């Protein structure tokens, strides 16, 4: 019987066979395609098409250029005829010629449009519009020669604008049926209506100039014209007309707004202030109305922002004329804060954003206005660093205005401005995204207000110092009691503490009390920020210097007191094993140690003691597993301390300075080779041997006595023998080299005497013999040199 596998196994076998058949089929098809390609004769590539000469411009463009040039030439001819040939004809002839030409130029586009010659009609219509201007000029020269030119130009521009508007509408296409949605119309002639609108910009401005109406009337004319342009830009669907209207609205509106703002700033009487405020309000109303109707949200936001700024300028300029100069910026600030009430209304979103942007811009300018007194209150106390303990000033303002710096005359209301902006940020900003940033800004501004307030009120010196200290205490207390990390209050307290420390340098008692208090405060919050221990150690260093100076100690004795700070820093860093504040604490301790060394430089014996104590601190730090590298610093400090002490004792022997380095270095090298036998002898012993052998060799070459060269030779021989015994390359090379040079130094006088006693032909002869000997045994010498190299190479 035939064995049949289970159905599942049989299905697996069938799938395997089918996959193999598919793979074989794909391979055969690929081979077949390659064979067909190989047997097909090669096909020559088609030749490139011959180059085609293309016209450099299009027919419509040529047509437009010709029409424009023709219209310009006809206009120039008409101007020449009007200005030159006018006087040779009578009244009837002149009227007949200009009237006939003007009517022909204005009527020809009707016939041209019927024949669908639109571009030609556009050019002829432009000629007709130019002729109407010449007609107006000719009419003034003939009929009204004694009238005011600006007044006549105002009336003529108004009439021409009306005439061109009627002409453009008369040539318009079919009217849109009632109820059809508004859409940009495509007029048969695009030139008359934009030209009419351009002419409409002049009547009011020319009328104001002709009447000598003054700056307010001229500003009103500019703004009224800008309002008309705004209405046209928002309501007329023709793109060309809207473009001209938008240019006029922005240009004349900006010009009029600037003029109104200048009038408001320079106004002195109530009537002048009221007129300027009315003009600014009118300009702001134009901008806000435009923002209401603009479809583009971004443009609407910026236009609404401009309207809000104009409104603030109008309302803030009213009380400016009756209040002192200190209250100018607060007046505008109050108006900007009041403008924020519109943000809570049902205005469109772009308008509300624009008004909020305007209010925020005014507040930002007010804060910038308050920065100079803030900078003076913050940086002015730094001048006391060069006038330590010269006497406390009487007031807080005198304390920050040293070295001839004057307090700003307008700074009396700077704290009020900062408090108002801080309140707005804390109350008005409710969004979840901007709320944390607003709170940070409010905290910073409130801190700045408190910092400026003592100098602004000119309170006594001790009261200002106390107020600033209480601010720091409050900020640090908030940082300590908060469940989350609060870096901003801590940073504000840190910056304020620096200013307070500098401010306290005026009096000895104030300095000691402030520095002690700051040390305690920042020590209390050392667990809340990585900078808190650094600040505490810094103020502790300053306190140590201040205490030493108060006791009348010299700088070298103060250095011993400053060394307490590195000790505390080392102990604190040992406890902050996993804290990010460990490295800043260690750096602060190292800086304090350098300060102690600098203070003790003037007294070498005490400098040696300070260096030794710093080495003890570094050695104690090196006990920790992760700070083994501090051992090198400790070694260097001990070595420096030894050298300074030897210099104090008047020791001039070089070996007294080099042997304290060589012995520890050789011991460290021996320990390193014991732990790692593969360590090179140059790495282990090279530096230690060089520190003593090389300086001693240089000294021996200038030493006329015999003990130093003898002892150096013995030492070099010993080092060479040790290197040969243990097959160490560094001792062998260094010891042998020093021994050879030392021997050469001892034989040098005898060699000189021998050279003087020998005849002059002996040295060249000896040199020749040496060269012959070398040449004769050159190959043997090479083998010997290679053998020496191999021996040295096998050494470690």
PDB file of N, CA and C in Angstrom, residues 239-325:
ATOM      1  N   UNK A 239     -10.091  94.909  -9.150  1.00  0.00           N
ATOM      2  CA  UNK A 239      -8.756  94.744  -8.543  1.00  0.00           C
ATOM      3  C   UNK A 239      -7.851  95.968  -8.718  1.00  0.00           C
ATOM      4  N   UNK A 240      -7.850  96.570  -9.918  1.00  0.00           N
ATOM      5  CA  UNK A 240      -6.963  97.719 -10.129  1.00  0.00           C
ATOM      6  C   UNK A 240      -7.364  98.899  -9.256  1.00  0.00           C
ATOM      7  N   UNK A 241      -8.660  99.122  -9.108  1.00  0.00           N
ATOM      8  CA  UNK A 241      -9.137 100.212  -8.246  1.00  0.00           C
ATOM      9  C   UNK A 241      -8.804  99.925  -6.789  1.00  0.00           C
ATOM     10  N   UNK A 242      -8.951  98.676  -6.388  1.00  0.00           N
ATOM     11  CA  UNK A 242      -8.637  98.331  -4.994  1.00  0.00           C
ATOM     12  C   UNK A 242      -7.147  98.503  -4.710  1.00  0.00           C
ATOM     13  N   UNK A 243      -6.299  98.207  -5.688  1.00  0.00           N
ATOM     14  CA  UNK A 243      -4.865  98.385  -5.490  1.00  0.00           C
ATOM     15  C   UNK A 243      -4.510  99.850  -5.286  1.00  0.00           C
ATOM     16  N   UNK A 244      -5.051 100.728  -6.151  1.00  0.00           N
ATOM     17  CA  UNK A 244      -4.781 102.158  -5.995  1.00  0.00           C
ATOM     18  C   UNK A 244      -5.330 102.665  -4.670  1.00  0.00           C
ATOM     19  N   UNK A 245      -6.517 102.199  -4.303  1.00  0.00           N
ATOM     20  CA  UNK A 245      -7.120 102.636  -3.037  1.00  0.00           C
ATOM     21  C   UNK A 245      -6.308 102.155  -1.846  1.00  0.00           C
ATOM     22  N   UNK A 246      -5.796 100.923  -1.912  1.00  0.00           N
ATOM     23  CA  UNK A 246      -4.995 100.411  -0.792  1.00  0.00           C
ATOM     24  C   UNK A 246      -3.697 101.191  -0.646  1.00  0.00           C
ATOM     25  N   UNK A 247      -3.053 101.503  -1.775  1.00  0.00           N
ATOM     26  CA  UNK A 247      -1.832 102.302  -1.706  1.00  0.00           C
ATOM     27  C   UNK A 247      -2.114 103.678  -1.113  1.00  0.00           C
ATOM     28  N   UNK A 248      -3.202 104.308  -1.544  1.00  0.00           N
ATOM     29  CA  UNK A 248      -3.555 105.611  -0.990  1.00  0.00           C
ATOM     30  C   UNK A 248      -3.913 105.534   0.482  1.00  0.00           C
ATOM     31  N   UNK A 249      -4.626 104.479   0.875  1.00  0.00           N
ATOM     32  CA  UNK A 249      -5.026 104.356   2.284  1.00  0.00           C
ATOM     33  C   UNK A 249      -3.818 104.176   3.188  1.00  0.00           C
ATOM     34  N   UNK A 250      -2.899 103.285   2.796  1.00  0.00           N
ATOM     35  CA  UNK A 250      -1.726 103.059   3.627  1.00  0.00           C
ATOM     36  C   UNK A 250      -0.795 104.272   3.614  1.00  0.00           C
ATOM     37  N   UNK A 251      -0.571 104.834   2.432  1.00  0.00           N
ATOM     38  CA  UNK A 251       0.358 105.956   2.350  1.00  0.00           C
ATOM     39  C   UNK A 251      -0.150 107.204   3.040  1.00  0.00           C
ATOM     40  N   UNK A 252      -1.336 107.667   2.641  1.00  0.00           N
ATOM     41  CA  UNK A 252      -1.881 108.883   3.248  1.00  0.00           C
ATOM     42  C   UNK A 252      -2.278 108.659   4.694  1.00  0.00           C
ATOM     43  N   UNK A 253      -2.779 107.437   5.008  1.00  0.00           N
ATOM     44  CA  UNK A 253      -3.124 107.154   6.408  1.00  0.00           C
ATOM     45  C   UNK A 253      -1.906 107.151   7.311  1.00  0.00           C
ATOM     46  N   UNK A 254      -0.813 106.548   6.839  1.00  0.00           N
ATOM     47  CA  UNK A 254       0.401 106.579   7.645  1.00  0.00           C
ATOM     48  C   UNK A 254       0.958 107.977   7.804  1.00  0.00           C
ATOM     49  N   UNK A 255       0.940 108.757   6.709  1.00  0.00           N
ATOM     50  CA  UNK A 255       1.419 110.136   6.778  1.00  0.00           C
ATOM     51  C   UNK A 255       0.570 110.963   7.737  1.00  0.00           C
ATOM     52  N   UNK A 256      -0.745 110.822   7.621  1.00  0.00           N
ATOM     53  CA  UNK A 256      -1.626 111.579   8.515  1.00  0.00           C
ATOM     54  C   UNK A 256      -1.518 111.135   9.964  1.00  0.00           C
ATOM     55  N   UNK A 257      -1.334 109.837  10.201  1.00  0.00           N
ATOM     56  CA  UNK A 257      -1.194 109.352  11.578  1.00  0.00           C
ATOM     57  C   UNK A 257       0.087 109.871  12.215  1.00  0.00           C
ATOM     58  N   UNK A 258       1.175 109.862  11.440  1.00  0.00           N
ATOM     59  CA  UNK A 258       2.432 110.399  11.975  1.00  0.00           C
ATOM     60  C   UNK A 258       2.294 111.890  12.283  1.00  0.00           C
ATOM     61  N   UNK A 259       1.642 112.633  11.376  1.00  0.00           N
ATOM     62  CA  UNK A 259       1.460 114.066  11.618  1.00  0.00           C
ATOM     63  C   UNK A 259       0.592 114.302  12.846  1.00  0.00           C
ATOM     64  N   UNK A 260      -0.466 113.517  13.010  1.00  0.00           N
ATOM     65  CA  UNK A 260      -1.336 113.678  14.186  1.00  0.00           C
ATOM     66  C   UNK A 260      -0.581 113.330  15.469  1.00  0.00           C
ATOM     67  N   UNK A 261       0.243 112.287  15.413  1.00  0.00           N
ATOM     68  CA  UNK A 261       1.030 111.944  16.601  1.00  0.00           C
ATOM     69  C   UNK A 261       2.025 113.033  16.956  1.00  0.00           C
ATOM     70  N   UNK A 262       2.649 113.649  15.948  1.00  0.00           N
ATOM     71  CA  UNK A 262       3.576 114.740  16.222  1.00  0.00           C
ATOM     72  C   UNK A 262       2.841 115.947  16.814  1.00  0.00           C
ATOM     73  N   UNK A 263       1.640 116.225  16.302  1.00  0.00           N
ATOM     74  CA  UNK A 263       0.848 117.323  16.869  1.00  0.00           C
ATOM     75  C   UNK A 263       0.482 117.041  18.320  1.00  0.00           C
ATOM     76  N   UNK A 264       0.160 115.771  18.607  1.00  0.00           N
ATOM     77  CA  UNK A 264      -0.182 115.422  19.996  1.00  0.00           C
ATOM     78  C   UNK A 264       1.027 115.542  20.909  1.00  0.00           C
ATOM     79  N   UNK A 265       2.203 115.174  20.406  1.00  0.00           N
ATOM     80  CA  UNK A 265       3.403 115.210  21.251  1.00  0.00           C
ATOM     81  C   UNK A 265       3.864 116.639  21.516  1.00  0.00           C
ATOM     82  N   UNK A 266       3.664 117.521  20.546  1.00  0.00           N
ATOM     83  CA  UNK A 266       4.128 118.904  20.689  1.00  0.00           C
ATOM     84  C   UNK A 266       3.041 119.864  21.147  1.00  0.00           C
ATOM     85  N   UNK A 267       1.833 119.371  21.383  1.00  0.00           N
ATOM     86  CA  UNK A 267       0.735 120.249  21.799  1.00  0.00           C
ATOM     87  C   UNK A 267       0.989 120.756  23.214  1.00  0.00           C
ATOM     88  N   UNK A 268       0.652 122.023  23.431  1.00  0.00           N
ATOM     89  CA  UNK A 268       0.871 122.642  24.738  1.00  0.00           C
ATOM     90  C   UNK A 268      -0.421 123.088  25.414  1.00  0.00           C
ATOM     91  N   UNK A 269      -1.413 123.511  24.670  1.00  0.00           N
ATOM     92  CA  UNK A 269      -2.657 123.977  25.250  1.00  0.00           C
ATOM     93  C   UNK A 269      -3.749 122.932  25.184  1.00  0.00           C
ATOM     94  N   UNK A 270      -4.823 123.124  25.928  1.00  0.00           N
ATOM     95  CA  UNK A 270      -5.925 122.145  25.912  1.00  0.00           C
ATOM     96  C   UNK A 270      -6.574 122.011  24.540  1.00  0.00           C
ATOM     97  N   UNK A 271      -6.753 123.132  23.824  1.00  0.00           N
ATOM     98  CA  UNK A 271      -7.394 123.053  22.512  1.00  0.00           C
ATOM     99  C   UNK A 271      -6.515 122.294  21.518  1.00  0.00           C
ATOM    100  N   UNK A 272      -5.213 122.562  21.532  1.00  0.00           N
ATOM    101  CA  UNK A 272      -4.316 121.839  20.630  1.00  0.00           C
ATOM    102  C   UNK A 272      -4.275 120.352  20.958  1.00  0.00           C
ATOM    103  N   UNK A 273      -4.287 120.038  22.247  1.00  0.00           N
ATOM    104  CA  UNK A 273      -4.300 118.631  22.652  1.00  0.00           C
ATOM    105  C   UNK A 273      -5.593 117.962  22.197  1.00  0.00           C
ATOM    106  N   UNK A 274      -6.716 118.664  22.332  1.00  0.00           N
ATOM    107  CA  UNK A 274      -7.997 118.086  21.932  1.00  0.00           C
ATOM    108  C   UNK A 274      -8.043 117.859  20.421  1.00  0.00           C
ATOM    109  N   UNK A 275      -7.546 118.820  19.633  1.00  0.00           N
ATOM    110  CA  UNK A 275      -7.540 118.636  18.182  1.00  0.00           C
ATOM    111  C   UNK A 275      -6.663 117.444  17.780  1.00  0.00           C
ATOM    112  N   UNK A 276      -5.485 117.354  18.385  1.00  0.00           N
ATOM    113  CA  UNK A 276      -4.595 116.236  18.048  1.00  0.00           C
ATOM    114  C   UNK A 276      -5.215 114.901  18.464  1.00  0.00           C
ATOM    115  N   UNK A 277      -5.871 114.876  19.633  1.00  0.00           N
ATOM    116  CA  UNK A 277      -6.519 113.638  20.074  1.00  0.00           C
ATOM    117  C   UNK A 277      -7.647 113.241  19.132  1.00  0.00           C
ATOM    118  N   UNK A 278      -8.414 114.241  18.664  1.00  0.00           N
ATOM    119  CA  UNK A 278      -9.496 113.937  17.723  1.00  0.00           C
ATOM    120  C   UNK A 278      -8.938 113.361  16.423  1.00  0.00           C
ATOM    121  N   UNK A 279      -7.856 113.931  15.930  1.00  0.00           N
ATOM    122  CA  UNK A 279      -7.257 113.410  14.703  1.00  0.00           C
ATOM    123  C   UNK A 279      -6.737 111.980  14.903  1.00  0.00           C
ATOM    124  N   UNK A 280      -6.083 111.730  16.035  1.00  0.00           N
ATOM    125  CA  UNK A 280      -5.595 110.379  16.290  1.00  0.00           C
ATOM    126  C   UNK A 280      -6.731 109.379  16.441  1.00  0.00           C
ATOM    127  N   UNK A 281      -7.824 109.808  17.113  1.00  0.00           N
ATOM    128  CA  UNK A 281      -8.980 108.920  17.235  1.00  0.00           C
ATOM    129  C   UNK A 281      -9.597 108.626  15.869  1.00  0.00           C
ATOM    130  N   UNK A 282      -9.637 109.649  15.021  1.00  0.00           N
ATOM    131  CA  UNK A 282     -10.174 109.443  13.677  1.00  0.00           C
ATOM    132  C   UNK A 282      -9.303 108.447  12.905  1.00  0.00           C
ATOM    133  N   UNK A 283      -7.978 108.589  12.989  1.00  0.00           N
ATOM    134  CA  UNK A 283      -7.084 107.643  12.326  1.00  0.00           C
ATOM    135  C   UNK A 283      -7.245 106.232  12.893  1.00  0.00           C
ATOM    136  N   UNK A 284      -7.385 106.131  14.219  1.00  0.00           N
ATOM    137  CA  UNK A 284      -7.600 104.822  14.813  1.00  0.00           C
ATOM    138  C   UNK A 284      -8.921 104.206  14.394  1.00  0.00           C
ATOM    139  N   UNK A 285      -9.964 105.034  14.272  1.00  0.00           N
ATOM    140  CA  UNK A 285     -11.265 104.513  13.827  1.00  0.00           C
ATOM    141  C   UNK A 285     -11.184 103.985  12.399  1.00  0.00           C
ATOM    142  N   UNK A 286     -10.437 104.672  11.548  1.00  0.00           N
ATOM    143  CA  UNK A 286     -10.264 104.192  10.174  1.00  0.00           C
ATOM    144  C   UNK A 286      -9.596 102.813  10.176  1.00  0.00           C
ATOM    145  N   UNK A 287      -8.528 102.682  10.952  1.00  0.00           N
ATOM    146  CA  UNK A 287      -7.814 101.409  10.993  1.00  0.00           C
ATOM    147  C   UNK A 287      -8.682 100.292  11.569  1.00  0.00           C
ATOM    148  N   UNK A 288      -9.435 100.587  12.632  1.00  0.00           N
ATOM    149  CA  UNK A 288     -10.283  99.553  13.236  1.00  0.00           C
ATOM    150  C   UNK A 288     -11.428  99.157  12.315  1.00  0.00           C
ATOM    151  N   UNK A 289     -12.006 100.132  11.620  1.00  0.00           N
ATOM    152  CA  UNK A 289     -13.068  99.806  10.668  1.00  0.00           C
ATOM    153  C   UNK A 289     -12.539  98.947   9.525  1.00  0.00           C
ATOM    154  N   UNK A 290     -11.334  99.264   9.067  1.00  0.00           N
ATOM    155  CA  UNK A 290     -10.743  98.436   8.014  1.00  0.00           C
ATOM    156  C   UNK A 290     -10.452  97.028   8.518  1.00  0.00           C
ATOM    157  N   UNK A 291      -9.957  96.922   9.743  1.00  0.00           N
ATOM    158  CA  UNK A 291      -9.678  95.592  10.298  1.00  0.00           C
ATOM    159  C   UNK A 291     -10.951  94.773  10.445  1.00  0.00           C
ATOM    160  N   UNK A 292     -12.051  95.436  10.699  1.00  0.00           N
ATOM    161  CA  UNK A 292     -13.340  94.723  10.849  1.00  0.00           C
ATOM    162  C   UNK A 292     -13.742  94.048   9.532  1.00  0.00           C
ATOM    163  N   UNK A 293     -13.454  94.709   8.402  1.00  0.00           N
ATOM    164  CA  UNK A 293     -13.927  94.219   7.109  1.00  0.00           C
ATOM    165  C   UNK A 293     -12.880  93.439   6.320  1.00  0.00           C
ATOM    166  N   UNK A 294     -11.616  93.474   6.721  1.00  0.00           N
ATOM    167  CA  UNK A 294     -10.580  92.807   5.935  1.00  0.00           C
ATOM    168  C   UNK A 294     -10.751  91.289   5.993  1.00  0.00           C
ATOM    169  N   UNK A 295     -10.694  90.610   4.844  1.00  0.00           N
ATOM    170  CA  UNK A 295     -10.845  89.151   4.862  1.00  0.00           C
ATOM    171  C   UNK A 295      -9.588  88.412   5.333  1.00  0.00           C
ATOM    172  N   UNK A 296      -8.416  88.994   5.090  1.00  0.00           N
ATOM    173  CA  UNK A 296      -7.160  88.356   5.493  1.00  0.00           C
ATOM    174  C   UNK A 296      -6.954  88.564   6.985  1.00  0.00           C
ATOM    175  N   UNK A 297      -6.890  87.466   7.739  1.00  0.00           N
ATOM    176  CA  UNK A 297      -6.802  87.572   9.204  1.00  0.00           C
ATOM    177  C   UNK A 297      -5.476  88.161   9.664  1.00  0.00           C
ATOM    178  N   UNK A 298      -4.367  87.805   8.991  1.00  0.00           N
ATOM    179  CA  UNK A 298      -3.071  88.350   9.399  1.00  0.00           C
ATOM    180  C   UNK A 298      -3.009  89.856   9.183  1.00  0.00           C
ATOM    181  N   UNK A 299      -3.454  90.312   8.006  1.00  0.00           N
ATOM    182  CA  UNK A 299      -3.466  91.752   7.741  1.00  0.00           C
ATOM    183  C   UNK A 299      -4.408  92.456   8.698  1.00  0.00           C
ATOM    184  N   UNK A 300      -5.562  91.844   8.959  1.00  0.00           N
ATOM    185  CA  UNK A 300      -6.522  92.452   9.889  1.00  0.00           C
ATOM    186  C   UNK A 300      -5.927  92.598  11.285  1.00  0.00           C
ATOM    187  N   UNK A 301      -5.136  91.621  11.706  1.00  0.00           N
ATOM    188  CA  UNK A 301      -4.506  91.707  13.035  1.00  0.00           C
ATOM    189  C   UNK A 301      -3.556  92.889  13.120  1.00  0.00           C
ATOM    190  N   UNK A 302      -2.722  93.062  12.098  1.00  0.00           N
ATOM    191  CA  UNK A 302      -1.758  94.161  12.134  1.00  0.00           C
ATOM    192  C   UNK A 302      -2.444  95.514  11.996  1.00  0.00           C
ATOM    193  N   UNK A 303      -3.479  95.582  11.174  1.00  0.00           N
ATOM    194  CA  UNK A 303      -4.208  96.858  11.042  1.00  0.00           C
ATOM    195  C   UNK A 303      -4.916  97.190  12.347  1.00  0.00           C
ATOM    196  N   UNK A 304      -5.526  96.195  12.996  1.00  0.00           N
ATOM    197  CA  UNK A 304      -6.165  96.437  14.292  1.00  0.00           C
ATOM    198  C   UNK A 304      -5.138  96.855  15.343  1.00  0.00           C
ATOM    199  N   UNK A 305      -3.943  96.280  15.261  1.00  0.00           N
ATOM    200  CA  UNK A 305      -2.888  96.701  16.183  1.00  0.00           C
ATOM    201  C   UNK A 305      -2.530  98.166  15.982  1.00  0.00           C
ATOM    202  N   UNK A 306      -2.426  98.598  14.704  1.00  0.00           N
ATOM    203  CA  UNK A 306      -2.158 100.015  14.439  1.00  0.00           C
ATOM    204  C   UNK A 306      -3.283 100.892  14.969  1.00  0.00           C
ATOM    205  N   UNK A 307      -4.534 100.437  14.789  1.00  0.00           N
ATOM    206  CA  UNK A 307      -5.654 101.215  15.335  1.00  0.00           C
ATOM    207  C   UNK A 307      -5.615 101.313  16.848  1.00  0.00           C
ATOM    208  N   UNK A 308      -5.238 100.215  17.512  1.00  0.00           N
ATOM    209  CA  UNK A 308      -5.120 100.274  18.968  1.00  0.00           C
ATOM    210  C   UNK A 308      -4.029 101.214  19.428  1.00  0.00           C
ATOM    211  N   UNK A 309      -2.880 101.211  18.742  1.00  0.00           N
ATOM    212  CA  UNK A 309      -1.793 102.129  19.100  1.00  0.00           C
ATOM    213  C   UNK A 309      -2.218 103.586  18.909  1.00  0.00           C
ATOM    214  N   UNK A 310      -2.941 103.865  17.820  1.00  0.00           N
ATOM    215  CA  UNK A 310      -3.408 105.237  17.599  1.00  0.00           C
ATOM    216  C   UNK A 310      -4.403 105.662  18.678  1.00  0.00           C
ATOM    217  N   UNK A 311      -5.250 104.744  19.101  1.00  0.00           N
ATOM    218  CA  UNK A 311      -6.200 105.065  20.170  1.00  0.00           C
ATOM    219  C   UNK A 311      -5.486 105.352  21.480  1.00  0.00           C
ATOM    220  N   UNK A 312      -4.490 104.547  21.805  1.00  0.00           N
ATOM    221  CA  UNK A 312      -3.719 104.791  23.032  1.00  0.00           C
ATOM    222  C   UNK A 312      -2.990 106.126  22.945  1.00  0.00           C
ATOM    223  N   UNK A 313      -2.417 106.428  21.775  1.00  0.00           N
ATOM    224  CA  UNK A 313      -1.736 107.714  21.611  1.00  0.00           C
ATOM    225  C   UNK A 313      -2.691 108.884  21.770  1.00  0.00           C
ATOM    226  N   UNK A 314      -3.928 108.726  21.278  1.00  0.00           N
ATOM    227  CA  UNK A 314      -4.920 109.809  21.394  1.00  0.00           C
ATOM    228  C   UNK A 314      -5.332 110.027  22.844  1.00  0.00           C
ATOM    229  N   UNK A 315      -5.690 108.944  23.529  1.00  0.00           N
ATOM    230  CA  UNK A 315      -6.184 109.078  24.901  1.00  0.00           C
ATOM    231  C   UNK A 315      -5.051 109.413  25.875  1.00  0.00           C
ATOM    232  N   UNK A 316      -3.858 108.869  25.638  1.00  0.00           N
ATOM    233  CA  UNK A 316      -2.752 109.148  26.543  1.00  0.00           C
ATOM    234  C   UNK A 316      -2.181 110.533  26.385  1.00  0.00           C
ATOM    235  N   UNK A 317      -2.368 111.163  25.219  1.00  0.00           N
ATOM    236  CA  UNK A 317      -1.847 112.512  25.037  1.00  0.00           C
ATOM    237  C   UNK A 317      -2.672 113.581  25.709  1.00  0.00           C
ATOM    238  N   UNK A 318      -3.923 113.271  26.088  1.00  0.00           N
ATOM    239  CA  UNK A 318      -4.788 114.289  26.718  1.00  0.00           C
ATOM    240  C   UNK A 318      -4.283 114.684  28.093  1.00  0.00           C
ATOM    241  N   UNK A 319      -3.998 113.730  29.006  1.00  0.00           N
ATOM    242  CA  UNK A 319      -3.516 114.168  30.328  1.00  0.00           C
ATOM    243  C   UNK A 319      -2.047 114.594  30.337  1.00  0.00           C
ATOM    244  N   UNK A 320      -1.325 114.345  29.262  1.00  0.00           N
ATOM    245  CA  UNK A 320       0.110 114.647  29.270  1.00  0.00           C
ATOM    246  C   UNK A 320       0.384 116.134  29.428  1.00  0.00           C
ATOM    247  N   UNK A 321      -0.472 116.977  28.841  1.00  0.00           N
ATOM    248  CA  UNK A 321      -0.230 118.421  28.898  1.00  0.00           C
ATOM    249  C   UNK A 321      -0.479 119.008  30.275  1.00  0.00           C
ATOM    250  N   UNK A 322      -1.256 118.327  31.089  1.00  0.00           N
ATOM    251  CA  UNK A 322      -1.595 118.867  32.409  1.00  0.00           C
ATOM    252  C   UNK A 322      -0.879 118.155  33.555  1.00  0.00           C
ATOM    253  N   UNK A 323      -0.146 117.108  33.289  1.00  0.00           N
ATOM    254  CA  UNK A 323       0.558 116.364  34.335  1.00  0.00           C
ATOM    255  C   UNK A 323       2.055 116.604  34.226  1.00  0.00           C
ATOM    256  N   UNK A 324       2.814 116.383  35.319  1.00  0.00           N
ATOM    257  CA  UNK A 324       4.280 116.496  35.229  1.00  0.00           C
ATOM    258  C   UNK A 324       4.864 115.477  34.255  1.00  0.00           C
ATOM    259  N   UNK A 325       6.094 115.731  33.870  1.00  0.00           N
ATOM    260  CA  UNK A 325       6.734 114.858  32.889  1.00  0.00           C
ATOM    261  C   UNK A 325       6.924 113.432  33.373  1.00  0.00           C
TER     262      UNK A 325
END
